[in-house]
Coordinates of C-alpha atoms in Angstrom, one line a residue:
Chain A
X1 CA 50.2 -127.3 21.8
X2 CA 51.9 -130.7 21.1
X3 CA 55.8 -131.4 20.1
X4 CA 56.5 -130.7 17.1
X5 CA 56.9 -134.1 15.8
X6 CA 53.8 -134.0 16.2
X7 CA 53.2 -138.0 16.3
X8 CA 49.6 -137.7 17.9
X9 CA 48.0 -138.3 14.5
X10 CA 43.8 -138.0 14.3
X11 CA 43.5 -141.3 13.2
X12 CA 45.3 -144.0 15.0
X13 CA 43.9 -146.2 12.8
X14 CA 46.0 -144.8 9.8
X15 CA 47.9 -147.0 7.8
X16 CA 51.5 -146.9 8.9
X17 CA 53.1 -146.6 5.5
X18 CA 50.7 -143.6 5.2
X19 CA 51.4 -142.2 8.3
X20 CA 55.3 -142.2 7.2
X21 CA 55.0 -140.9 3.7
X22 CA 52.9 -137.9 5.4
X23 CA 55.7 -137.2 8.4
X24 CA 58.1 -137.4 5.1
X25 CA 56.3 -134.9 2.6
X26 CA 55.8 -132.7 5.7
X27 CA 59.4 -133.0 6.4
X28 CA 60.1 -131.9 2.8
X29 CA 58.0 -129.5 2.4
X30 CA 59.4 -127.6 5.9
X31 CA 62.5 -127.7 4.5
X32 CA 61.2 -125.8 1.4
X33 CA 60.7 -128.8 -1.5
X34 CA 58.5 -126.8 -3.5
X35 CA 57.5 -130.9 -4.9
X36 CA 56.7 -131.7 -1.6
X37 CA 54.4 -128.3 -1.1
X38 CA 52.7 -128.9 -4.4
X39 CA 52.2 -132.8 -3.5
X40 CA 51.1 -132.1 -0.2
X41 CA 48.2 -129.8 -1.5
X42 CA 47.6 -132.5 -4.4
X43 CA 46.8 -134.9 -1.6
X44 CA 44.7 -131.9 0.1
X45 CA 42.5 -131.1 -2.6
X46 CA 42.0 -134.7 -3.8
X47 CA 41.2 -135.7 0.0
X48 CA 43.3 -138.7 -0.5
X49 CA 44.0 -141.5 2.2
X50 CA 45.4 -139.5 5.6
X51 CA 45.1 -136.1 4.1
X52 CA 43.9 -135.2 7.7
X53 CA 46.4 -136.5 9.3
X54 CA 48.6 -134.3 6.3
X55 CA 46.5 -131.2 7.5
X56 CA 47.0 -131.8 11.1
X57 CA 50.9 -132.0 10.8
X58 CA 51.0 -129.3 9.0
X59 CA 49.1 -127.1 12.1
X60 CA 51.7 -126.6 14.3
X61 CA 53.6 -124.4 11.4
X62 CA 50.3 -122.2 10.5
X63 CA 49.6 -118.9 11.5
X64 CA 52.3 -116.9 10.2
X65 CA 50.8 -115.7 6.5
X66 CA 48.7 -112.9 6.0
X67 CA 45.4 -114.8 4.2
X68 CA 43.7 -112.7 1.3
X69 CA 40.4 -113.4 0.0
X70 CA 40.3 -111.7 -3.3
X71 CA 36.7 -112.3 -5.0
X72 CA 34.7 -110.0 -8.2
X73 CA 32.5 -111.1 -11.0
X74 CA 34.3 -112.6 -14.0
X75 CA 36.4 -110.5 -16.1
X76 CA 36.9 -107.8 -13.2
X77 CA 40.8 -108.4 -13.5
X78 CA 40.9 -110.4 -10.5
X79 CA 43.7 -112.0 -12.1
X80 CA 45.7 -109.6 -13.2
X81 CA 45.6 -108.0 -9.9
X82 CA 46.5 -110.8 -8.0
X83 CA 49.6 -110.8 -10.4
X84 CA 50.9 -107.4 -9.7
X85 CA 49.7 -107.5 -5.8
X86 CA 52.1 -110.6 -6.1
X87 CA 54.9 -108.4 -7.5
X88 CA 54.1 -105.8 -5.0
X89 CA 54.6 -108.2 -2.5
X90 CA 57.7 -109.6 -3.6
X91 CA 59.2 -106.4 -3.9
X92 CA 58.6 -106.0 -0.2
X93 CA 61.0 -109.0 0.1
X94 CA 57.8 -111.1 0.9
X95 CA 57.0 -114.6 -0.4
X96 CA 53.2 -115.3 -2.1
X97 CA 51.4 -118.1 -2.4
X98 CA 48.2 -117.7 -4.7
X99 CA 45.1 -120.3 -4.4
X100 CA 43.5 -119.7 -7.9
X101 CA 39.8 -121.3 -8.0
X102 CA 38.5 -121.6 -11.2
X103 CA 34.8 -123.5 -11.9
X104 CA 34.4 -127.0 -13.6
X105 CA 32.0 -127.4 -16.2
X106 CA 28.8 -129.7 -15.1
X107 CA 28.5 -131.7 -17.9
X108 CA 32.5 -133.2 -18.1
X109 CA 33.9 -132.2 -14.5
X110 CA 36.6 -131.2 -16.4
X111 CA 38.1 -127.5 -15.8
X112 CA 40.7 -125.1 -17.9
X113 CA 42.1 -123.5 -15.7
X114 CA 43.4 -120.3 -17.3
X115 CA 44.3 -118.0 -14.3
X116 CA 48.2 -118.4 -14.7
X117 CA 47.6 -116.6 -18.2
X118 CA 47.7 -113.1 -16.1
X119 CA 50.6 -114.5 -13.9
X120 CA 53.3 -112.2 -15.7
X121 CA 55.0 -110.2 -13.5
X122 CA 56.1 -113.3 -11.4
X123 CA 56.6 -115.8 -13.2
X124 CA 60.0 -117.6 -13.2
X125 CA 59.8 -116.4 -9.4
X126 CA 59.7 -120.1 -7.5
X127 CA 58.9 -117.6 -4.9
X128 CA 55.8 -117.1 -5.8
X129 CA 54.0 -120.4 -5.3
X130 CA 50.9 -120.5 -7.8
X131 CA 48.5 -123.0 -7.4
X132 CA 45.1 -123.5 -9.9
X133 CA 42.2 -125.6 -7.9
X134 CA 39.1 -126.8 -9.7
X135 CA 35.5 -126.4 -8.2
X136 CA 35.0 -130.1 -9.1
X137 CA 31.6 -129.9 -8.6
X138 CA 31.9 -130.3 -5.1
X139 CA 29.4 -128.4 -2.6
X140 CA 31.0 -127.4 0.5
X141 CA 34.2 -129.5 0.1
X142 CA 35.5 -127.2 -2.0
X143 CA 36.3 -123.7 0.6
X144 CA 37.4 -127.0 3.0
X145 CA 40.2 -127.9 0.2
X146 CA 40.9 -124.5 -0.3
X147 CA 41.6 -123.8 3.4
X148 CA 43.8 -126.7 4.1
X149 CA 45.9 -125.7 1.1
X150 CA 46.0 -122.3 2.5
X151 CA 47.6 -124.2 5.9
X152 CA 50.3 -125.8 3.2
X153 CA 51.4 -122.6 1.7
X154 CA 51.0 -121.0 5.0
X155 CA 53.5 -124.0 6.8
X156 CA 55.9 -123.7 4.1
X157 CA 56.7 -119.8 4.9
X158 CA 55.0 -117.9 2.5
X159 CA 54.1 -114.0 4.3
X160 CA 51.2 -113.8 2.1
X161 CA 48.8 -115.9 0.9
X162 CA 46.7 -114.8 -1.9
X163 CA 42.7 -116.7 -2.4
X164 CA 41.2 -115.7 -5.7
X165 CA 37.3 -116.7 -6.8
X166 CA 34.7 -115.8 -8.6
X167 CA 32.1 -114.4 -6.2
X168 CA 29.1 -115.7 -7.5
X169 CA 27.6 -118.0 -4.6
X170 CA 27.8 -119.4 -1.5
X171 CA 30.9 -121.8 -2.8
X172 CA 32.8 -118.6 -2.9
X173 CA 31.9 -117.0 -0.2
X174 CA 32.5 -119.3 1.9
X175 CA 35.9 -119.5 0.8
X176 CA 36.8 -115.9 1.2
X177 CA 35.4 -115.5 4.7
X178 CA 38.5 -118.2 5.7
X179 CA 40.8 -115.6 4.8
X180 CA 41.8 -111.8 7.2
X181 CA 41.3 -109.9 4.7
X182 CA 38.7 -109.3 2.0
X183 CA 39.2 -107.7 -1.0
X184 CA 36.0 -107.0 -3.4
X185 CA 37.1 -106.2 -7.0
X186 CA 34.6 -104.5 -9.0
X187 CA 34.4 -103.0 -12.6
X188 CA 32.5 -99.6 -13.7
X189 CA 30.3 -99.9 -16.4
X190 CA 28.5 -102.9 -15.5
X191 CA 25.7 -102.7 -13.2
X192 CA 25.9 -106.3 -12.7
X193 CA 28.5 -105.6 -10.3
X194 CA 26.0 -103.9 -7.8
X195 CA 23.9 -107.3 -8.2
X196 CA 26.6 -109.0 -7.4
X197 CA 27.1 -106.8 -4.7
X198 CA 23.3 -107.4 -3.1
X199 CA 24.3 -110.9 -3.4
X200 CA 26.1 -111.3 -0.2
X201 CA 29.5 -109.9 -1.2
X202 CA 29.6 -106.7 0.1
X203 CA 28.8 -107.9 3.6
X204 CA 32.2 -109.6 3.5
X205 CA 34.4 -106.6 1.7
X206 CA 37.2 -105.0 4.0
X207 CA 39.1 -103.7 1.0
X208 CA 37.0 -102.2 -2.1
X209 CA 39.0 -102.5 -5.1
X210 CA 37.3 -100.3 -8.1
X211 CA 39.5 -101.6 -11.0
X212 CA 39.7 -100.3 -14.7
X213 CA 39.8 -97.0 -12.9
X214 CA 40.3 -95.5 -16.0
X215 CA 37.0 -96.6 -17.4
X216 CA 34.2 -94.4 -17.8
X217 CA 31.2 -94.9 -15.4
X218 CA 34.2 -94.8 -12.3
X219 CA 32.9 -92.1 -10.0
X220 CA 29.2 -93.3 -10.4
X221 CA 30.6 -96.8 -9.0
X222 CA 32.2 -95.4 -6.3
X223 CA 29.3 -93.3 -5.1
X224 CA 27.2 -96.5 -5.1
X225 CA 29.5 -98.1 -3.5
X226 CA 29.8 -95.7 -0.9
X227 CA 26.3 -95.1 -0.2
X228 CA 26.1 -99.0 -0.2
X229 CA 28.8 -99.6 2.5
X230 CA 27.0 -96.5 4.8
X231 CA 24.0 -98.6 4.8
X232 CA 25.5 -101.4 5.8
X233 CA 27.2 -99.5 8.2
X234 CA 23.6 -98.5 8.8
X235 CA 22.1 -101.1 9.3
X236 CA 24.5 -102.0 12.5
X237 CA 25.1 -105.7 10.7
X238 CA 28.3 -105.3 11.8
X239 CA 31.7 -106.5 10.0
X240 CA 30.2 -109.3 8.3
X241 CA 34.0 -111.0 7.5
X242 CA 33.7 -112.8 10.6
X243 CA 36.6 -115.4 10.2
X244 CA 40.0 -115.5 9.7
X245 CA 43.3 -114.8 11.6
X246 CA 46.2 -112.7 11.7
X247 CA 50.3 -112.9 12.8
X248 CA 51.8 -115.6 15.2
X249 CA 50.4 -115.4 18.3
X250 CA 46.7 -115.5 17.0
X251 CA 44.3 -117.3 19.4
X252 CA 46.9 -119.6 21.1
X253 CA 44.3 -120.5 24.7
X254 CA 42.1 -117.7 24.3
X255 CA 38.9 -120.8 23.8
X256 CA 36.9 -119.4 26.3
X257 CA 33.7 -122.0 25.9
X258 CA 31.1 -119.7 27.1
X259 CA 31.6 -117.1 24.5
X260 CA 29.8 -117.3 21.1
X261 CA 31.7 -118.6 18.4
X262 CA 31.1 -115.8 15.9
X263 CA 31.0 -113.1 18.6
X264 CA 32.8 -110.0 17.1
X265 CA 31.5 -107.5 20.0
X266 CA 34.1 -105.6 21.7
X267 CA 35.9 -104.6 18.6
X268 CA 36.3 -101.1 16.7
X269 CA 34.3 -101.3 13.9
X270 CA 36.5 -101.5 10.7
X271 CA 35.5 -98.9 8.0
X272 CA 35.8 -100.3 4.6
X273 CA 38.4 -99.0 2.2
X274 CA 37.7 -98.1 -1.6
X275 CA 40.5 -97.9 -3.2
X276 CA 40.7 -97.7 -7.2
X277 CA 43.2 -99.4 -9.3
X278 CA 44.3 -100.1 -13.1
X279 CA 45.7 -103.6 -12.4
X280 CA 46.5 -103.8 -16.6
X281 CA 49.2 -100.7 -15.9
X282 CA 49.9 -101.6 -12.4
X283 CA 48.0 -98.1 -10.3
X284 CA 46.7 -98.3 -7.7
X285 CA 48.3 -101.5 -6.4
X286 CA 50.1 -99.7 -3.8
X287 CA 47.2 -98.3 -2.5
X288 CA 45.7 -102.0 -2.2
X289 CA 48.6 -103.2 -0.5
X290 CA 48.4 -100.3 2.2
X291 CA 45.0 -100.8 2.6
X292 CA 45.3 -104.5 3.4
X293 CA 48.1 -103.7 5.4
X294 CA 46.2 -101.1 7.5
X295 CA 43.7 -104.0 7.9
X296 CA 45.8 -106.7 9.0
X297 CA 47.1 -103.8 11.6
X298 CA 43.4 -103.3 13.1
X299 CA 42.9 -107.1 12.8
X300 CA 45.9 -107.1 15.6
X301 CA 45.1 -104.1 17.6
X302 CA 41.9 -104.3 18.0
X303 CA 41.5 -107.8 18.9
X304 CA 39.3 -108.7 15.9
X305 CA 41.8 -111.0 14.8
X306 CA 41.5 -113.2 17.0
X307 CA 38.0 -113.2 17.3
X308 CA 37.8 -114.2 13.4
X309 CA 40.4 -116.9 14.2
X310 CA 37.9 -118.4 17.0
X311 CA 35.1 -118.5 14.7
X312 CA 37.0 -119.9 11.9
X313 CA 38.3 -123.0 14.4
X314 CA 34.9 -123.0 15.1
X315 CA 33.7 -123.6 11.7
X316 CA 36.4 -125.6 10.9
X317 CA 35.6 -128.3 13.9
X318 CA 32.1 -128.4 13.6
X319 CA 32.4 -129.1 9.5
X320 CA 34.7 -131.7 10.8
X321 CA 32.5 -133.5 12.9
X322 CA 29.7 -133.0 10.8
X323 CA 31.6 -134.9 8.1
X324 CA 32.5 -137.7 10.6
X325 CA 28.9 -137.7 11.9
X326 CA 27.5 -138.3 8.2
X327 CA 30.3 -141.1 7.6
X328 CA 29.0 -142.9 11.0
X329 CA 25.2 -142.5 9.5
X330 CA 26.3 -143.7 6.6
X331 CA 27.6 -146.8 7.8
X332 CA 24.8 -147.3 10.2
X333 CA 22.4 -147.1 7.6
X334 CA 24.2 -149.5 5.5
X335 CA 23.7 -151.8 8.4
X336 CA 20.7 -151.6 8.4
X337 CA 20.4 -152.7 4.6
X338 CA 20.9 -150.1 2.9
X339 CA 19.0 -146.7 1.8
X340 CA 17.1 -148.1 -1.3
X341 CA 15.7 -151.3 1.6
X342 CA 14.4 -148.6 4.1
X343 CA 12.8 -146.7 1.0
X344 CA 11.2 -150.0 0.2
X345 CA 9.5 -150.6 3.4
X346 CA 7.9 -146.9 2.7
X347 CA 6.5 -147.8 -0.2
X348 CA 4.9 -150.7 1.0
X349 CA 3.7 -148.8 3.5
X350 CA 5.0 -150.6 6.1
X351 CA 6.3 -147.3 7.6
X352 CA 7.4 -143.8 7.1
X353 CA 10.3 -141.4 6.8
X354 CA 10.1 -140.4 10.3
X355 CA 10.0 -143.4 11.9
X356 CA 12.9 -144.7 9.8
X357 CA 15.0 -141.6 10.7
X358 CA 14.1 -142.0 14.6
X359 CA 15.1 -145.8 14.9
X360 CA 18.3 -144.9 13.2
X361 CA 19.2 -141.8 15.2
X362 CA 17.5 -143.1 18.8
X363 CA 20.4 -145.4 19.7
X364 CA 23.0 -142.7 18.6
X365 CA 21.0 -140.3 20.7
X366 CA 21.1 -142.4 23.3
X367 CA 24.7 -142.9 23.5
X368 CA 25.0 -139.3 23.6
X369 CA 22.4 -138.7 26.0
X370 CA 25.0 -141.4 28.3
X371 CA 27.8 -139.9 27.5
X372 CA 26.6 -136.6 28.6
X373 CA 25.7 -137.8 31.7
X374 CA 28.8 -139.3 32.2
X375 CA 30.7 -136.1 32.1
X376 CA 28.8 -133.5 32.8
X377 CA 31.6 -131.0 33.7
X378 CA 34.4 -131.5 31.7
X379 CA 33.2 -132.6 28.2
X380 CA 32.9 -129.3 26.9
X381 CA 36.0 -127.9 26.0
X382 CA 36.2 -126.4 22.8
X383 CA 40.6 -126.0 23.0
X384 CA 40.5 -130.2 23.0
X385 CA 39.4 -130.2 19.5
X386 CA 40.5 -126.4 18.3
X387 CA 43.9 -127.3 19.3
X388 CA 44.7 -130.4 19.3
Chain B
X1 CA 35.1 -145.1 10.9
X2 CA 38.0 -142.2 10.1
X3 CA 37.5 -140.3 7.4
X4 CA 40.9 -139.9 6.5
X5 CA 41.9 -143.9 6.4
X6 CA 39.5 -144.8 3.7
X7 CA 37.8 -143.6 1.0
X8 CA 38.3 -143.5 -2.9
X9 CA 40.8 -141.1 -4.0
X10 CA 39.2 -138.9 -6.6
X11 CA 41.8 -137.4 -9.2
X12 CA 40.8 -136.3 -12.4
X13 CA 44.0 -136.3 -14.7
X14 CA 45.6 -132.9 -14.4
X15 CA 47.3 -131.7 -17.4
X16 CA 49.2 -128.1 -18.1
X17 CA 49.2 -127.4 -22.0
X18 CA 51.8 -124.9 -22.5
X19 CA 53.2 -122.7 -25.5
X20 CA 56.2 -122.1 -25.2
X21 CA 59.3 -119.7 -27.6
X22 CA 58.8 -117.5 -29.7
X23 CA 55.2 -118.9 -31.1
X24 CA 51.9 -116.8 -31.3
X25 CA 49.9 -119.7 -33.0
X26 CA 47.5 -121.1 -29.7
X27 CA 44.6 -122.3 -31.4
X28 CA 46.1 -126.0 -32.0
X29 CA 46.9 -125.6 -27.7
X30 CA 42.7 -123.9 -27.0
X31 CA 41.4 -127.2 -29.1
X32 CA 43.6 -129.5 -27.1
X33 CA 43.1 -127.8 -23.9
X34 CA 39.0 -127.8 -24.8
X35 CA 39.2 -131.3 -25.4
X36 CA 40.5 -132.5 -22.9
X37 CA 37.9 -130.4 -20.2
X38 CA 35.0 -132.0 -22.4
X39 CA 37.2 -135.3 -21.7
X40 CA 37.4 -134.9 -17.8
X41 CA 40.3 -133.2 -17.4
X42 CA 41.7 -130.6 -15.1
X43 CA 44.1 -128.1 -17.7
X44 CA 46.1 -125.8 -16.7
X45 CA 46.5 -123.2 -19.9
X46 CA 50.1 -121.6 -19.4
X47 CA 49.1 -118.4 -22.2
X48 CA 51.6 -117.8 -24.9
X49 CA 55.5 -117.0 -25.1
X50 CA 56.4 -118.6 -21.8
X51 CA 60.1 -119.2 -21.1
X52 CA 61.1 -122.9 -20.5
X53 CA 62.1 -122.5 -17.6
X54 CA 58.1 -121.0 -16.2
X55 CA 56.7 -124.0 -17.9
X56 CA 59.0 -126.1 -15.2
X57 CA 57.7 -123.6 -12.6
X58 CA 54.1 -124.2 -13.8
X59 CA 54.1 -127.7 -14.3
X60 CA 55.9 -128.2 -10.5
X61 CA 53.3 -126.0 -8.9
X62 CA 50.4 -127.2 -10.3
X63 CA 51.2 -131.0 -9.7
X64 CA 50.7 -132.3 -13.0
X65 CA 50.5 -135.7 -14.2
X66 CA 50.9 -134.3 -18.1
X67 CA 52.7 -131.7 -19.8
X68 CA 51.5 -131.5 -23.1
X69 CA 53.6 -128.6 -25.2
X70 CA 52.9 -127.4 -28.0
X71 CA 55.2 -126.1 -30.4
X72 CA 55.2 -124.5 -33.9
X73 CA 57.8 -122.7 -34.1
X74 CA 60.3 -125.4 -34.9
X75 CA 62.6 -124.5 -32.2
X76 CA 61.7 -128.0 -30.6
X77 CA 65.1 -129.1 -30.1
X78 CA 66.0 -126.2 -28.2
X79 CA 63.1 -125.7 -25.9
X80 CA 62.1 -129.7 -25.0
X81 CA 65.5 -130.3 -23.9
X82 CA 65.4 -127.3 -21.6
X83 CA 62.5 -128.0 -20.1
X84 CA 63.1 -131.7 -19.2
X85 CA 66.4 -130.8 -17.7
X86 CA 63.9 -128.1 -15.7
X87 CA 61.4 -131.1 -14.8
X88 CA 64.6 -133.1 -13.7
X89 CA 66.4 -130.7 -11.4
X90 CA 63.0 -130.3 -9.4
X91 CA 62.2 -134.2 -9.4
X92 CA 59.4 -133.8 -11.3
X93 CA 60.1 -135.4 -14.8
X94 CA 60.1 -138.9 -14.0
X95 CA 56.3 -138.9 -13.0
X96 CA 55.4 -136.5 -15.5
X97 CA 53.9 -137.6 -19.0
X98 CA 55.6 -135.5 -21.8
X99 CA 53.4 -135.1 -25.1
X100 CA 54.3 -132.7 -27.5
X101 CA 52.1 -131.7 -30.7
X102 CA 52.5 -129.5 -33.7
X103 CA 54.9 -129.1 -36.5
X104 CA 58.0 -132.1 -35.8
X105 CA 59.8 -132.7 -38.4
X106 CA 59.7 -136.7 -38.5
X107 CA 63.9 -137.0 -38.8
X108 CA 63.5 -134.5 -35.0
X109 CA 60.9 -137.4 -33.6
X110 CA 63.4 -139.8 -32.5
X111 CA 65.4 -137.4 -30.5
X112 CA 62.5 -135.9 -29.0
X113 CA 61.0 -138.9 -28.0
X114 CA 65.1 -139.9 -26.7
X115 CA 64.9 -137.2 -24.6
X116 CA 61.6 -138.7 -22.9
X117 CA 58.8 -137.3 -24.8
X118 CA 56.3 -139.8 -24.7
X119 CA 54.2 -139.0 -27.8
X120 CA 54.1 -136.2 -30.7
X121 CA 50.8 -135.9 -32.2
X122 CA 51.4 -134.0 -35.5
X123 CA 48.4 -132.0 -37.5
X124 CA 45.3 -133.9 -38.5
X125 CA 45.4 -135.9 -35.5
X126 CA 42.4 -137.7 -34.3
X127 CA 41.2 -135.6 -30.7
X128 CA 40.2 -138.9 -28.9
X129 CA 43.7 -140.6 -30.0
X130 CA 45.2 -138.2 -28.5
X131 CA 42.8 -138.4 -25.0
X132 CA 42.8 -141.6 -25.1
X133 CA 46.6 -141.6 -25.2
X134 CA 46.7 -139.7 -22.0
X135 CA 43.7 -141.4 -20.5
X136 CA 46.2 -144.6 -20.7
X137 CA 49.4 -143.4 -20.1
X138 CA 49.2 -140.7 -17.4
X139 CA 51.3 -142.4 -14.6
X140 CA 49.9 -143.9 -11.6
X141 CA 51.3 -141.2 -8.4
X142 CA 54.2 -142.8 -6.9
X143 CA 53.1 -140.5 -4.0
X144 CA 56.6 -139.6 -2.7
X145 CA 58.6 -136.7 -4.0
X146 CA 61.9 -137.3 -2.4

């Protein structure tokens, strides 16, 4: 790891009075500015100028906060749950943070935002740092901003960070599978929620939370549920939450290059809880809380935190470079006149797609293919990136 | 070629529209906070009954660039000056737009708008005057909290 100054920005070619007014807000926001935290995942989620850089000062302090994914179909009481889990928390002595993603609508971009209407219990608590994010339409960017102000709540001290979503597509589940733990919500009396379910979500579950326990329809959800999870168990798929890290001294030079990224072989299988809950009249919510507790402690026993930490560095680098990769291409193809020019010359039938593709990526290739050459031992070490 | 140097910053406005005292009336604050979505605009809707001082709390957290409160209550004079003494204390009021709508008496306007309220926007008034209003007046980030 680097000093904790941390000077060894990303991009050297940052603008200076950036590169100061990020060592600043970082400053401030170690010292416990709640401005500063809230401006620092401002700049985060609107990927402004040097946010990296932002991000990457803020490493060194990460690793400390329990991460909770808490996902469910709309109207599950994801909300509310989050508020007393929050409560529960704090009466622990802990500190929460809370990322609250809400969708925007397609047609404006514009979002309400309406998850701080359940935030109750806490409120007039500073220690319990709620933040509301906006899909804003973006694909893929938006579990990206998510994460990095995970890292900002995490640097600032917070013991537990809470991640709430909708689960209702990739967007989302991409976002929970950044966090250790994974909390499922689901209501009885809707068999939508077993769609949901089929949809990719209960792969991901560690914690089962059946709320509006005292609904009828309860015990038929929870035998679904558990016939569901035995099938899964079934099916040897294996703990499909495979990211995600846990306590201080996750992952620090454990990059072993050879192994594969999203390896979880070698752990104790984790057995999904169930646990049912009235988050409206606070039952159950102990329960929660011991069950993520009892996951956080097989996340550190059994190893399996750390592996989840691997392959979320993992994923994290190579969404990086990818990102950095499409900006090169980008430019390279506005060198070359532009997208709608190459288009052109296919039309005309001068050439096609494939071509055009090839003479842009063959000198990139090649300068790879060189490189590679170059250093054929040493230029494969994931910890240069993972760790800066 | 960093993707961090460049790059448009892309910011829609963020707003909180909160109801605040001893007020149950919140369809004036779902029309606003409706509006302003079909306008661009991230809103943050606080619920009803909140305390001064968790408006302060929201509006800090969520990094916004307006508080718009609505009040119809009449207890105006008591509550606004709270919460911009809140919005001061955490450094937060002097990039902050402050709108208030609802019932204001027009001899309480001046000391409101004293205290640093930018606008009141009373009953009957025009939706896009009041977008528009925010569209042009939300302050440019000064970027540094300290």
């Amino acid at each position: 790891m680097t000093d904790p100054s941390h000077d060894s920005s990303p991009a050297a070619d940052l603008d200076p009075e950036v590169a100061d007014r990020n060592r600043r807000l970082v400053a401030a926001l170690l010292d416990g500015e709640h401005r500063a935290l809230a401006r620092v995942i401002s700049r985060i989620e609107d990927r402004a100028p040097g946010h990296r850089d932002l991000v990457s000062r803020l490493h060194p302090h990460t690793g400390t906060a329990a991460v909770i994914g808490i996902t469910g179909s709309p109207g599950a009481g994801k909300s509310t749950l989050v508020d007393k889990l929050a409560a529960a928390y704090r009466d622990r002595g802990e500190t929460v943070g809370v990322v609250a993603v809400d969708p925007a609508s397609p047609y404006s971009g514009g979002s309400v935002l309406g998850d701080r209407i359940r935030m109750a219990a806490t409120v007039g608590d500073m220690d319990v740092f709620v933040r509301s994010m906006s899909a804003r339409g973006r694909l893929g960017g938006l579990s990206t901003a998510t994460t990095d102000a995970v890292h900002a709540l995490d640097a600032f001290g917070k013991d537990v960070v809470l991640v709430e979503t909708v689960g209702a597509g990739q967007n989302e589940v991409d976002i929970v599978r950044t966090a250790d733990t994974v909390a499922v919500v689901v209501q009885p009396g809707s068999g939508d929620d077993i769609q949901m379910l089929k949809a990719g979500i209960l792969e991901i579950g560690d914690v089962f939370a059946v709320n509006k326990a005292d609904m009828d329809g309860v015990d038929r959800l929870i035998a679904e549920l558990e016939e569901m999870l035995h099938r899964r168990d079934g099916d040897g798929a294996g703990a499909g939450s495979a990211a995600g890290h846990h306590g201080p001294g996750a992952a620090p030079g454990d990059t072993d290059p050879t192994a594969p990224a999203d390896s979880d072989s070698g752990a104790p299988e984790w057995e999904p809880r169930v646990v049912t809950t009235v988050a409206t009249a606070g039952e159950g919510i102990d329960d929660l809380v011991d069950a993520f507790d009892a996951h956080a402690a097989y996340l550190r026993a059994s190893g399996a935190g750390t592996e989840r930490a691997r392959s979320r560095h993992a994923a994290e680098i190579r969404r990086l470079v990818r990102e950095d990769a499409n900006v090169l291409l980008d430019a390279e193809i506005r060198r070359r006149g532009g997208l709608d020019a190459l288009a052109d010359r296919v039309l005309a039938g001068e050439t096609d797609p494939y071509t055009v593709a090839s003479e842009i990526l063959d000198p990139i290739a090649d300068c790879v293919d060189a490189a590679g050459e170059d250093a054929a031992t040493d230029g494969d070490d994931p910890s240069a990136l993972g760790d800066e | 070629m960093s993707a961090d140097a460049g790059g448009e910053r892309n910011r829609p406005i963020r707003c909180l529209i909160a109801k605040v005292g001893l007020d149950g009336h919140d369809r004036g604050a779902h029309v606003i906070a409706r509006a302003f979505r079909d306008a661009g605009f991230e809103v943050v809707y606080s619920g009803l009954h909140r305390a001064p001082e968790e408006i302060v709390q929201a509006a800090v957290q969520e990094d916004v660039d307006v508080l718009g409160i609505s009040i119809l209550s009449g207890a105006h004079n008591t509550l606004v000056p709270k919460i911009v003494e809140g919005l001061k204390e955490y450094g937060a009021f002097t990039d902050t737009l402050l709108i208030v709508g609802g019932i204001i008496p027009e001899e309480d306007r001046d000391g409101l708008r004293e205290m640093g309220v930018a606008a009141i926007f009373g009953p009957g008034t025009p939706m896009q005057e009041t977008v528009d209003f925010v569209r042009e007046n939300a302050p440019a980030r000064t970027d540094d909290p300290a």
